[in-house]
Amino acid sequence: MKPPAPDRPGDPWSGLRTHTPARIGLARSGSALATKALLEFRADHARARDAVGDGLDESALAATLAPLGQVLTVASAAPDRATYLRRPDLGRRLAAASQTTLAEHRGDYDLAVVIADGLSARATLAAPALIAALLPRLRGWRVAPFVIARQARVALGDAVATTLGAGAVAVLIGERPGLSVPVSLGVYATWRPRAGSTDADRNCLSNIHAAGTSPEEAARRLAGLLAAMRQRGLSGVALKDEGVLLT
Amino acid sequence: MTARAATLAGTRHVFPDIATLLARATPARSGDALAAIAAGSAEERVAAQMALADTPLAAFLEEPVVPYETDEVTRLILDTHDRAAFAPVAAMTVGEFREFLLADTTDEAALTSLAPGLTPEMVAAAVKLMRLSDLMAVAAKCRVVTRFRTTIGLKGRLAVRLQPNHPTDDPKGIAASVLDGLLLGSGDATIGINPASDSPARTAELLHLLDDIRQRLAIPTQSCVLAHVTTTLGLMNQGVPVDLVFQSIAGTEAANASFGINLAILAEAADAAASLARGTNGDNAMYFETGQGSALSAGAHHGVDQQTLEARAYAVARHFRPLLVNTVVGFIGPEYLASGKEIIRAGLEDHCCGKLLGVPMGCDVCYTNHADADQDDMDALLTLLAAAGVNFVMGVPGADDVMLGYQSTSFHDALAVRELLGLRPAPEFESWLEGQGILDRARRIRPPEPASLPGPLRRLLA
């Protein structure tokens, strides 16, 4: 039997598609999607799912970071990926052994930098370039050893910073994968982080990926953000409200 | 506080108060485990369900799950409770109430008159004892019909919210998605944009865009920009064309406070919308969204399980006579509903609770990429909801919301389930579709042939 013809031989949607990334004007057969559109969607979802499930290659990441400074590796209290996804509370707490590791490196630091897998471990591949571009902009800052964190949520950075004795923390973390952007890094910066810091206390840079913000541009913005935090002695909504954020 | 207990296989399970009993009796889901209130074992869960089945419905009027003194949602629920409407079930236990709801002799009229006598906690309790087939059978008996320019919730009809979101609110991009949806028969519930920015200026621009499209094409529907209620309230006072007033709501005062709202703000917005009187067919002008887990996420759950709190959000909704209420069931993520199985059950629970309380329930059948779910799960939930008589669902181009970053149902999905179950669009909108040549004589959506479309639609495609 001959397959049904697609809806639109002379696709009238091509012009409209330039205005939106939305999946408009999809070919169909009956009410269902044509096979090509069906499989394209499935491929995008598969990429996003794989990005969520991927583990963090800590040793490779540590090797890339090593020329930039000392590197420590920690884990949250979430023992595995499945638990991590369901228990954000565990992802915000340090595993006992990691607490000890960090305590051994306690010092007097201005900034802790945490590289966390979050919801997309692969996104951390952009972190070394960001850090390399950031460090020259932080003259006079005492930066703690870099911390690679597994099964980590943003708030794990608060525990890392307080254990290390750092006055601010920048968490570079894999963002929730989307269908169009499965691998993207976000940065959350917090001044005077403590147990109980909330999203309202943080400033965020998001969408750091190949088609979005570059690691170098993110480093420039993060340096500006950190300088503003140090100058005003605060972060989060209060800093945003003062209108000092660079765009 | 009254302790309740059940003995199962020789073990006596004791539940110290009614909130604990409800939480332990709730079918398993990640959010209640996260809150550390779920049953510790499958057996304990069933024991709790047995104890709950023996609990009198009237107990929920005597023992509020969130304190009356400190929570305005509890006060709303108890102060507006209609004792006369409650009378037919006043002497029943939760288990008897479930059987009453399922009985052949309990019909649509009985359920409609009962609704003001039911509290969210009563319906939440009964729902915890139900299987999916019960949730569908009971909901299918309820009819909640609301009107603005279209009529939504009629038997044999399924409306669709056309959701044309764009990552930067680009007006041409949004118009392109609106056109795609209209040509696929979506938009009778509302054409509603989630704005990427909550700024009043941008919201006003989008409201004008939608109003312009609606008027140019003479579409019998209502538009909405899903900005914060205070943003919309300000714009109404400036004369910007607002059809529906949107707000996310939850089941406790503290959770609503985390959304920046309270009952007084909602009342002010509802009054403002009513005074505009823009509905030609009726005056239901509010649009609310909810979702299990929102109270826990705001640290405002008071030790109450997420399904019960979700039902309490519907008590907030019904007070303001909304056109549309939908549970955005899988949006919040796997820490609250971990899998397709949990999302499917929650969607059917929410729909059933809302309908029993007299709320015009729809559902955003959806999931995020970090949940253990996929399109097959969404197909299952969409079809079960449509069979249960859901008022409306979402229509997103290709099921991929490019602004919010999650997957919902597509225009095609809505079309497919209408076709499968013989459901039709809202009557006013259906006539419009026929007039535009979008529906053929068999009421099927025609492939768009630009040449055959009326001028204004054709120009949008050009």
XYZ file of C-alpha atoms in Angstrom:
709
model
C 0.000 0.000 0.000
C 1.214 3.452 -0.834
C 1.999 5.521 2.293
C -0.168 8.604 2.761
C 1.192 11.777 1.260
C 2.528 14.366 3.687
C 0.280 17.307 4.485
C 2.208 19.988 2.752
C 4.119 19.373 -0.434
C 5.115 23.036 -0.822
C 5.745 23.601 2.904
C 4.198 27.002 3.728
C 5.846 26.921 7.167
C 9.454 27.430 6.170
C 9.173 31.223 6.443
C 7.451 31.124 9.831
C 10.059 28.743 11.223
C 12.647 31.520 11.089
C 10.762 33.255 13.932
C 10.614 30.424 16.450
C 12.460 27.264 17.528
C 9.021 25.727 18.272
C 8.093 22.565 16.348
C 5.482 24.181 14.118
C 4.019 22.855 10.896
C 4.969 19.234 11.558
C 3.949 16.810 8.847
C 1.295 14.350 9.937
C -0.533 11.269 8.863
C -4.042 11.117 10.245
C -3.654 12.877 13.575
C -0.253 11.326 14.197
C 3.161 12.736 13.400
C 4.894 11.654 10.238
C 7.670 9.147 10.944
C 10.549 11.593 10.476
C 9.132 14.105 12.987
C 8.331 11.284 15.425
C 11.895 9.977 15.372
C 13.483 13.433 15.536
C 11.588 14.150 18.743
C 12.605 10.778 20.143
C 16.256 11.459 19.321
C 16.157 14.815 21.125
C 14.543 13.251 24.169
C 17.093 10.416 24.122
C 19.946 12.955 24.131
C 18.431 14.778 27.100
C 17.840 11.529 29.010
C 21.390 10.368 28.383
C 22.672 13.745 29.572
C 20.758 13.326 32.865
C 22.013 9.772 33.372
C 25.668 10.328 32.478
C 28.160 10.009 35.329
C 30.813 12.591 36.100
C 34.316 11.660 34.896
C 36.050 13.148 37.923
C 39.579 12.069 37.108
C 39.460 13.530 33.596
C 38.008 16.768 34.921
C 40.583 16.904 37.721
C 43.397 16.378 35.223
C 42.161 19.297 33.110
C 41.872 21.525 36.171
C 45.203 20.530 37.715
C 47.299 23.155 35.855
C 45.034 25.862 37.304
C 45.376 24.892 40.967
C 44.825 22.232 43.599
C 41.747 20.047 43.038
C 39.654 18.213 45.654
C 36.900 15.721 44.883
C 33.813 15.335 47.068
C 30.430 13.659 46.963
C 27.030 14.574 48.310
C 25.055 12.333 50.642
C 23.109 10.931 47.643
C 24.680 7.515 47.018
C 23.627 7.098 43.382
C 21.969 8.846 40.452
C 18.475 7.450 41.049
C 18.497 8.582 44.692
C 19.973 11.924 43.687
C 17.077 12.666 41.321
C 14.445 11.952 43.979
C 16.161 13.382 47.044
C 17.326 16.974 46.536
C 17.898 17.201 50.305
C 20.670 14.564 50.077
C 22.239 16.337 47.119
C 22.625 19.461 49.275
C 24.551 17.661 52.057
C 28.156 16.488 52.019
C 28.960 12.814 52.480
C 30.770 12.299 55.790
C 34.100 11.409 54.146
C 33.908 14.519 51.968
C 33.322 16.672 55.019
C 36.588 15.331 56.429
C 38.466 15.925 53.151
C 37.389 19.545 53.045
C 38.046 20.163 56.749
C 41.649 19.072 56.188
C 42.009 21.929 53.668
C 40.305 24.554 55.792
C 41.865 27.992 55.381
C 41.069 31.668 55.048
C 39.691 32.067 51.518
C 37.699 34.725 49.683
C 36.173 32.323 47.181
C 35.436 28.641 46.741
C 34.799 27.337 43.223
C 32.697 24.165 43.008
C 32.273 22.184 39.789
C 29.122 20.088 40.202
C 27.496 17.496 37.958
C 23.960 18.661 38.732
C 21.486 17.385 36.135
C 23.987 17.178 33.285
C 27.497 15.962 34.143
C 28.721 16.533 30.592
C 28.106 20.261 30.945
C 31.046 20.446 33.368
C 33.375 20.007 30.370
C 32.959 23.777 29.892
C 34.069 24.515 33.474
C 37.880 24.473 33.035
C 37.720 27.089 30.258
C 35.479 29.260 32.420
C 37.805 28.972 35.428
C 40.893 29.647 33.301
C 39.263 32.847 32.049
C 38.027 33.790 35.516
C 41.247 33.528 37.559
C 43.134 36.414 35.835
C 40.140 38.630 36.650
C 40.291 37.823 40.377
C 43.510 39.553 41.365
C 43.732 39.854 45.132
C 41.198 37.076 45.748
C 42.367 34.109 47.806
C 40.814 31.209 45.919
C 40.355 27.882 47.745
C 41.294 24.576 46.103
C 38.808 23.757 43.311
C 36.167 21.272 44.419
C 34.644 18.713 42.060
C 31.324 17.521 43.488
C 29.359 14.411 42.517
C 25.537 14.024 42.823
C 25.442 17.670 43.837
C 22.740 20.333 44.018
C 23.512 24.048 44.049
C 23.239 24.324 47.840
C 26.043 21.784 48.333
C 28.293 24.754 47.558
C 27.198 26.370 50.839
C 28.430 23.348 52.792
C 31.671 23.273 50.786
C 32.340 26.964 51.396
C 31.617 26.896 55.113
C 33.767 23.788 55.616
C 36.663 25.247 53.633
C 36.309 28.649 55.289
C 35.481 30.642 52.144
C 33.540 33.934 52.192
C 31.868 33.386 48.825
C 31.105 30.464 46.565
C 30.605 30.013 42.829
C 28.937 26.733 41.868
C 29.392 25.720 38.225
C 26.678 23.124 37.698
C 25.064 21.116 34.893
C 21.591 22.500 34.189
C 18.372 20.582 33.632
C 18.555 19.282 30.043
C 16.016 20.523 27.533
C 15.079 18.997 24.195
C 16.863 21.678 22.202
C 19.789 22.214 24.618
C 20.662 18.936 26.334
C 24.013 20.099 27.748
C 24.232 23.496 29.442
C 26.222 24.879 32.376
C 24.885 27.329 34.954
C 26.738 29.363 37.584
C 25.302 30.255 41.001
C 27.254 32.787 43.082
C 26.541 33.371 46.778
C 28.123 35.882 49.152
C 28.674 34.670 52.745
C 27.058 31.281 52.039
C 25.719 29.410 55.070
C 23.454 26.481 55.845
C 20.011 27.757 54.926
C 21.051 30.098 52.108
C 18.237 30.139 49.550
C 17.859 30.919 45.865
C 16.980 34.473 46.868
C 20.559 34.806 48.201
C 22.159 33.748 44.916
C 22.868 35.298 41.545
C 22.713 33.085 38.503
C 24.266 32.966 35.046
C 22.667 30.341 32.856
C 22.761 28.908 29.361
C 26.511 28.461 29.079
C 26.845 26.137 26.071
C 28.026 26.017 22.477
C 25.011 27.897 21.084
C 24.595 30.136 24.138
C 26.941 32.115 26.378
C 30.630 31.181 25.923
C 32.738 30.172 28.968
C 34.878 33.300 28.471
C 31.852 35.601 28.431
C 30.447 33.814 31.496
C 33.799 34.341 33.271
C 33.665 38.071 32.509
C 30.147 38.354 33.919
C 30.934 36.211 36.942
C 33.982 38.357 37.780
C 31.778 41.462 37.589
C 29.199 39.810 39.799
C 31.771 38.772 42.404
C 33.287 42.263 42.459
C 29.836 43.780 43.007
C 29.124 41.295 45.810
C 32.385 42.126 47.524
C 31.780 45.856 47.173
C 28.191 45.763 48.471
C 28.659 42.877 50.887
C 25.596 41.025 49.626
C 24.242 38.811 46.848
C 20.986 37.574 45.404
C 17.750 39.492 45.022
C 19.152 42.348 47.129
C 22.034 42.810 44.688
C 19.730 42.508 41.679
C 17.438 45.102 43.208
C 20.340 47.537 43.484
C 20.620 47.309 39.713
C 24.362 46.685 39.742
C 24.279 43.481 37.725
C 26.158 43.437 34.465
C 24.271 42.116 31.523
C -6.115 14.836 67.932
C -7.594 11.388 67.577
C -5.345 8.405 67.011
C -6.607 5.791 64.572
C -5.368 2.256 64.078
C -5.725 -0.874 62.008
C -4.426 -4.384 62.544
C -3.027 -6.147 59.520
C -1.499 -9.650 59.596
C -1.210 -9.475 63.370
C 0.590 -6.104 63.424
C -1.214 -3.126 64.902
C -0.506 0.130 63.031
C -1.343 3.337 64.912
C -1.680 6.755 63.271
C -1.549 9.585 65.808
C -3.528 12.205 63.881
C -5.571 12.636 60.736
C -2.782 14.257 58.685
C -0.462 11.337 59.435
C -3.227 8.894 58.542
C -3.808 10.612 55.181
C -0.084 10.721 54.402
C 0.510 7.046 55.250
C -2.547 6.016 53.210
C -1.392 7.816 50.059
C -0.281 5.606 47.153
C 3.514 5.827 46.884
C 5.131 8.901 45.361
C 8.517 10.525 45.740
C 7.317 13.845 47.184
C 5.798 12.294 50.290
C 8.990 10.245 50.770
C 11.015 13.455 50.432
C 8.815 15.050 53.104
C 9.415 11.943 55.279
C 5.675 11.438 55.814
C 5.043 8.434 53.531
C 4.250 4.951 54.815
C 7.357 3.034 55.827
C 6.201 -0.153 54.130
C 3.619 -1.307 51.641
C 1.776 -3.047 54.474
C 1.685 0.058 56.607
C 0.187 1.912 53.617
C -2.651 -0.593 53.304
C -3.223 -0.567 57.074
C -3.555 3.207 56.860
C -6.018 2.845 53.996
C -8.065 0.435 56.123
C -8.087 2.866 59.042
C -8.928 5.718 56.683
C -11.829 3.743 55.166
C -13.325 3.473 58.683
C -12.894 7.182 59.436
C -16.141 9.218 59.429
C -16.288 11.949 56.777
C -17.419 14.345 59.489
C -14.035 13.943 61.203
C -12.484 16.175 58.540
C -14.701 19.026 59.723
C -13.569 18.542 63.332
C -9.845 17.952 62.788
C -8.336 20.364 60.237
C -5.062 19.097 58.732
C -3.656 22.650 58.792
C -4.620 24.827 61.807
C -7.692 27.042 61.384
C -6.147 29.854 63.407
C -3.046 30.280 61.265
C -4.171 29.309 57.756
C -6.686 31.258 55.695
C -7.200 28.342 53.290
C -8.436 26.190 56.190
C -10.715 29.053 57.255
C -12.052 29.367 53.698
C -12.754 25.615 53.554
C -14.545 25.411 56.903
C -16.306 28.789 56.850
C -17.831 28.178 53.406
C -18.753 24.537 54.063
C -22.407 23.917 53.149
C -23.870 21.662 55.859
C -27.158 21.158 53.994
C -25.391 19.984 50.853
C -23.250 17.677 53.026
C -26.295 16.059 54.651
C -26.689 13.089 52.232
C -23.193 11.806 53.098
C -22.814 13.250 56.603
C -23.121 9.866 58.348
C -20.765 7.990 56.007
C -17.231 6.751 56.550
C -14.621 7.386 53.858
C -14.996 3.804 52.636
C -18.774 4.140 52.388
C -18.351 7.488 50.642
C -16.178 5.834 47.964
C -18.928 3.269 47.350
C -21.574 6.012 47.284
C -19.605 7.895 44.608
C -19.321 4.770 42.467
C -22.938 3.592 42.912
C -25.198 3.519 39.847
C -27.784 5.482 41.806
C -25.395 8.405 42.309
C -25.747 10.506 39.175
C -24.545 13.831 37.836
C -27.308 15.810 39.555
C -26.531 14.219 42.926
C -22.829 15.015 42.589
C -23.473 18.590 41.483
C -25.642 19.330 44.502
C -23.212 17.525 46.811
C -20.110 19.533 45.736
C -20.549 22.525 48.109
C -20.875 20.059 50.981
C -17.555 18.390 50.279
C -14.208 19.570 51.595
C -10.881 18.891 49.869
C -9.798 16.598 52.687
C -12.916 14.410 52.246
C -12.401 13.948 48.523
C -8.637 13.498 48.944
C -9.297 10.744 51.482
C -11.738 8.884 49.220
C -9.378 9.202 46.264
C -6.565 7.538 48.249
C -8.701 4.392 48.402
C -9.492 4.428 44.678
C -7.905 2.655 41.752
C -7.482 4.441 38.453
C -10.713 3.002 37.108
C -12.584 4.406 40.143
C -10.994 7.819 39.619
C -12.161 7.807 36.019
C -15.658 6.447 36.652
C -16.404 8.986 39.395
C -14.970 11.957 37.507
C -16.846 10.986 34.349
C -20.141 11.369 36.237
C -19.362 14.976 37.185
C -20.005 17.901 34.829
C -18.563 21.308 35.541
C -19.493 23.689 32.735
C -17.985 27.183 32.527
C -18.305 30.011 30.004
C -16.522 33.106 28.761
C -16.672 33.313 24.946
C -16.681 29.535 24.594
C -18.518 26.931 26.659
C -16.170 24.451 28.289
C -16.875 21.149 30.006
C -19.932 19.974 28.051
C -20.392 16.229 27.627
C -18.634 14.907 24.540
C -16.364 17.938 24.216
C -12.642 18.363 24.859
C -11.139 21.858 24.756
C -7.486 22.722 24.279
C -5.402 25.561 25.642
C -3.204 26.735 22.799
C 0.210 27.372 24.429
C 2.372 29.302 21.928
C 5.349 30.071 24.183
C 8.574 31.539 22.832
C 11.977 31.790 24.584
C 12.184 35.563 24.058
C 8.458 36.369 23.660
C 9.024 37.205 19.972
C 5.614 38.342 18.641
C 6.103 36.781 15.191
C 7.276 33.515 16.710
C 4.262 33.440 19.024
C 1.890 34.256 16.141
C 3.408 31.387 14.122
C 2.656 28.924 16.931
C -0.864 30.357 17.351
C -1.527 29.812 13.656
C -0.221 26.242 13.821
C -2.519 25.507 16.753
C -5.607 27.087 15.208
C -5.136 25.132 11.999
C -5.005 21.964 14.105
C -8.195 22.817 15.988
C -6.630 24.029 19.246
C -7.424 27.184 21.212
C -10.995 26.769 22.449
C -10.044 26.682 26.161
C -7.834 29.721 25.757
C -4.877 30.985 23.809
C -2.491 31.411 26.705
C 1.144 32.509 26.706
C 3.599 31.880 29.528
C 5.724 35.014 29.178
C 9.509 34.644 29.375
C 9.616 37.972 31.201
C 7.122 39.062 33.834
C 7.551 42.767 33.058
C 4.279 44.700 32.799
C 5.307 46.283 29.489
C 6.021 42.915 27.861
C 2.848 41.396 29.288
C 0.812 44.305 27.871
C 2.456 43.871 24.468
C 1.541 40.169 24.415
C -2.038 40.857 25.553
C -2.459 43.317 22.680
C -0.950 40.801 20.250
C -3.402 38.053 21.258
C -6.386 40.404 21.324
C -5.475 41.646 17.859
C -5.235 38.105 16.436
C -8.507 37.111 18.104
C -10.386 40.119 16.746
C -8.907 40.008 13.246
C -9.814 36.353 12.844
C -13.072 36.724 14.836
C -12.164 33.661 16.920
C -14.678 32.850 19.635
C -12.157 32.221 22.388
C -10.420 33.978 25.261
C -6.811 35.028 25.577
C -4.494 35.005 28.562
C -0.931 35.965 29.396
C 0.110 33.949 32.414
C 1.830 36.744 34.322
C 1.648 37.221 38.087
C -1.832 38.284 39.196
C -0.551 41.619 40.487
C 0.983 42.380 37.072
C -2.326 41.606 35.346
C -4.274 43.603 37.926
C -2.137 46.659 37.222
C -2.645 46.262 33.471
C -6.428 45.924 33.815
C -6.450 49.246 35.641
C -4.599 50.757 32.673
C -7.175 49.486 30.170
C -5.038 46.765 28.567
C -7.339 44.061 27.059
C -7.404 41.282 29.679
C -9.804 38.366 29.135
C -8.684 35.814 31.729
C -6.749 36.577 34.907
C -4.152 33.910 35.655
C -2.455 32.831 38.862
C -0.650 29.786 40.269
C -2.234 28.778 43.559
C -1.567 26.217 46.303
C -3.338 24.630 49.249
C -1.855 26.481 52.217
C -1.625 30.143 53.152
C 2.157 29.878 53.480
C 2.565 28.302 50.027
C 0.379 31.010 48.504
C 2.503 33.602 50.296
C 5.567 32.105 48.562
C 3.751 32.835 45.272
C 3.233 36.400 46.446
C -0.540 36.087 46.789
C -3.330 35.680 49.310
C -7.100 35.334 49.088
C -7.635 39.093 49.256
C -5.416 39.687 46.198
C -7.259 36.971 44.274
C -10.588 38.517 45.255
C -9.441 41.924 44.081
C -8.335 40.479 40.734
C -11.562 38.502 40.309
C -13.605 41.641 40.977
C -11.562 43.625 38.474
C -11.987 40.933 35.802
C -15.730 40.737 36.475
C -16.113 44.495 36.112
C -14.557 44.340 32.624
C -17.375 41.954 31.568
C -15.555 40.908 28.395
C -17.115 37.432 28.241
C -19.930 37.298 25.709
C -21.170 33.914 26.751
C -20.512 33.864 30.490
C -18.507 35.490 33.262
C -16.015 32.841 34.413
C -12.855 34.919 34.088
C -10.168 33.296 36.253
C -7.546 30.773 35.184
C -5.640 28.907 37.920
C -2.767 26.439 37.775
C -1.763 24.027 40.504
C 0.388 20.939 40.969
C 1.169 18.350 43.615
C 4.355 19.219 45.494
C 4.164 22.994 45.271
C 3.582 23.443 49.011
C 6.456 21.121 49.956
C 8.665 22.901 47.465
C 7.895 26.156 49.289
C 8.517 24.539 52.700
C 4.840 25.168 53.486
C 3.277 21.703 53.701
C 2.665 21.432 57.484
C 3.350 17.663 57.379
C 0.385 17.105 55.051
C 0.737 14.878 51.974
C 0.933 16.529 48.567
C -2.255 15.022 47.147
C -4.379 16.370 50.013
C -2.770 19.807 49.728
C -3.410 19.804 45.983
C -7.122 19.200 46.646
C -7.053 22.162 49.050
C -5.825 24.342 46.185
C -9.082 23.497 44.376
C -11.038 24.900 47.329
C -9.158 28.157 46.741
C -9.935 27.944 43.016
C -13.659 27.224 43.313
C -14.211 30.254 45.511
C -13.400 32.474 42.523
C -15.609 30.701 39.918
C -12.806 30.101 37.386
C -13.186 29.281 33.690
C -10.194 26.941 33.797
C -8.134 25.149 36.439
C -5.341 22.840 35.482
C -2.962 20.661 37.343
C 0.482 20.934 35.751
C 1.060 17.429 36.878
C 4.589 16.451 35.848
C 6.201 19.868 35.647
C 7.640 20.066 39.137
C 10.058 17.173 38.669
C 10.919 13.671 39.870
C 11.510 14.671 43.481
C 7.701 15.039 43.744
C 6.431 12.616 41.086
C 9.251 10.333 40.008
C 7.904 8.349 37.101
C 5.272 8.003 34.433
C 3.357 5.725 36.818
C 3.285 8.350 39.579
C 2.427 11.156 37.148
C -0.449 9.188 35.604
C -2.006 8.418 38.969
C -1.568 11.991 40.220
C -3.193 13.441 37.100
C -6.256 11.247 37.518
C -6.438 11.934 41.285
C -6.286 15.679 40.725
C -8.917 15.581 38.000
C -11.283 13.500 40.144
C -10.826 15.685 43.256
C -11.341 18.869 41.279
C -14.496 17.636 39.586
C -15.993 16.397 42.883
C -15.384 19.843 44.377
C -17.073 21.515 41.394
C -13.931 22.856 39.726
C -13.583 22.982 35.897
C -10.547 20.697 35.750
C -8.089 20.417 32.949
C -4.632 18.903 33.012
C -1.252 19.816 31.643
C -0.209 16.250 30.857
C 3.544 16.727 31.068
C 6.988 15.641 32.224
C 10.532 16.915 32.499
C 13.634 15.290 31.096
C 14.930 14.220 34.502
C 11.741 12.297 35.319
C 11.441 8.635 34.403
C 8.701 9.261 31.841
C 8.223 9.612 28.101
C 5.612 10.228 25.398
C 4.068 6.791 25.914
C 3.230 7.756 29.511
C 1.717 11.013 28.287
C -0.383 9.163 25.707
C -1.689 6.936 28.494
C -2.575 9.807 30.845
C -4.105 11.934 28.096
C -6.331 9.091 26.936
C -7.405 8.134 30.466
C -8.212 11.767 31.304
C -10.161 12.266 28.098
C -12.129 9.086 28.837
C -12.805 10.487 32.330
C -14.219 13.682 30.816
C -11.392 16.159 31.436
C -12.483 19.694 30.457
C -9.320 20.673 28.610
C -5.684 19.812 27.973
C -2.682 21.695 26.582
C -1.687 22.066 22.975
C 2.011 22.838 22.447
C 3.713 22.704 19.024
C 5.216 19.235 18.743
C 4.756 18.715 22.536
C 8.028 20.636 23.106
C 7.677 23.852 25.118
C 10.706 25.806 23.952
C 10.353 28.430 26.678
C 9.601 26.399 29.807
C 11.774 23.438 28.772
C 9.405 20.546 29.382
C 7.182 18.285 27.311
C 3.406 18.635 27.317
C 0.748 17.397 24.895
C 0.817 18.588 21.291
C -1.893 19.908 18.987
C -1.623 16.526 17.286
C -2.060 14.643 20.569
C -5.259 16.565 21.298
C -6.499 15.897 17.798
C -5.714 12.196 18.096
C -7.562 11.750 21.379
C -10.577 13.700 20.102
C -10.644 11.379 17.099
C -10.146 8.222 19.172
C -12.908 8.979 21.673
C -15.266 10.936 19.430
C -14.806 14.187 21.364
C -15.432 17.572 19.763
C -14.156 21.098 20.356
C -16.212 23.655 22.314
C -19.353 24.346 20.231
C -18.682 28.042 19.462
C -15.127 27.269 18.421
C -16.193 24.251 16.391
C -18.560 26.454 14.357
C -15.706 28.864 13.740
C -13.423 26.025 12.595
C -16.123 24.903 10.162
C -16.618 28.454 8.896
C -12.910 28.839 8.252
C -12.736 25.618 6.277
C -10.397 24.077 8.863
C -12.832 21.223 9.560
C -14.155 19.116 6.716
C -17.641 17.655 6.571
C -16.601 14.626 8.592
C -15.369 17.127 11.234
C -11.793 16.140 10.532
C -9.051 18.739 10.448
C -8.150 19.427 6.844
C -4.555 19.620 5.703
C -3.918 23.347 5.369
C -3.936 24.390 1.768
C -3.142 28.084 1.981
C -5.172 28.827 -1.145
C -8.364 27.475 0.420
C -8.090 29.434 3.672
C -9.964 32.690 4.283
C -7.929 35.844 3.696
C -6.825 36.744 7.239
C -5.556 33.212 7.979
C -3.873 33.016 4.584
C -2.103 36.306 5.227
C -0.769 34.990 8.557
C 0.798 32.093 6.652
C 2.343 34.308 4.009
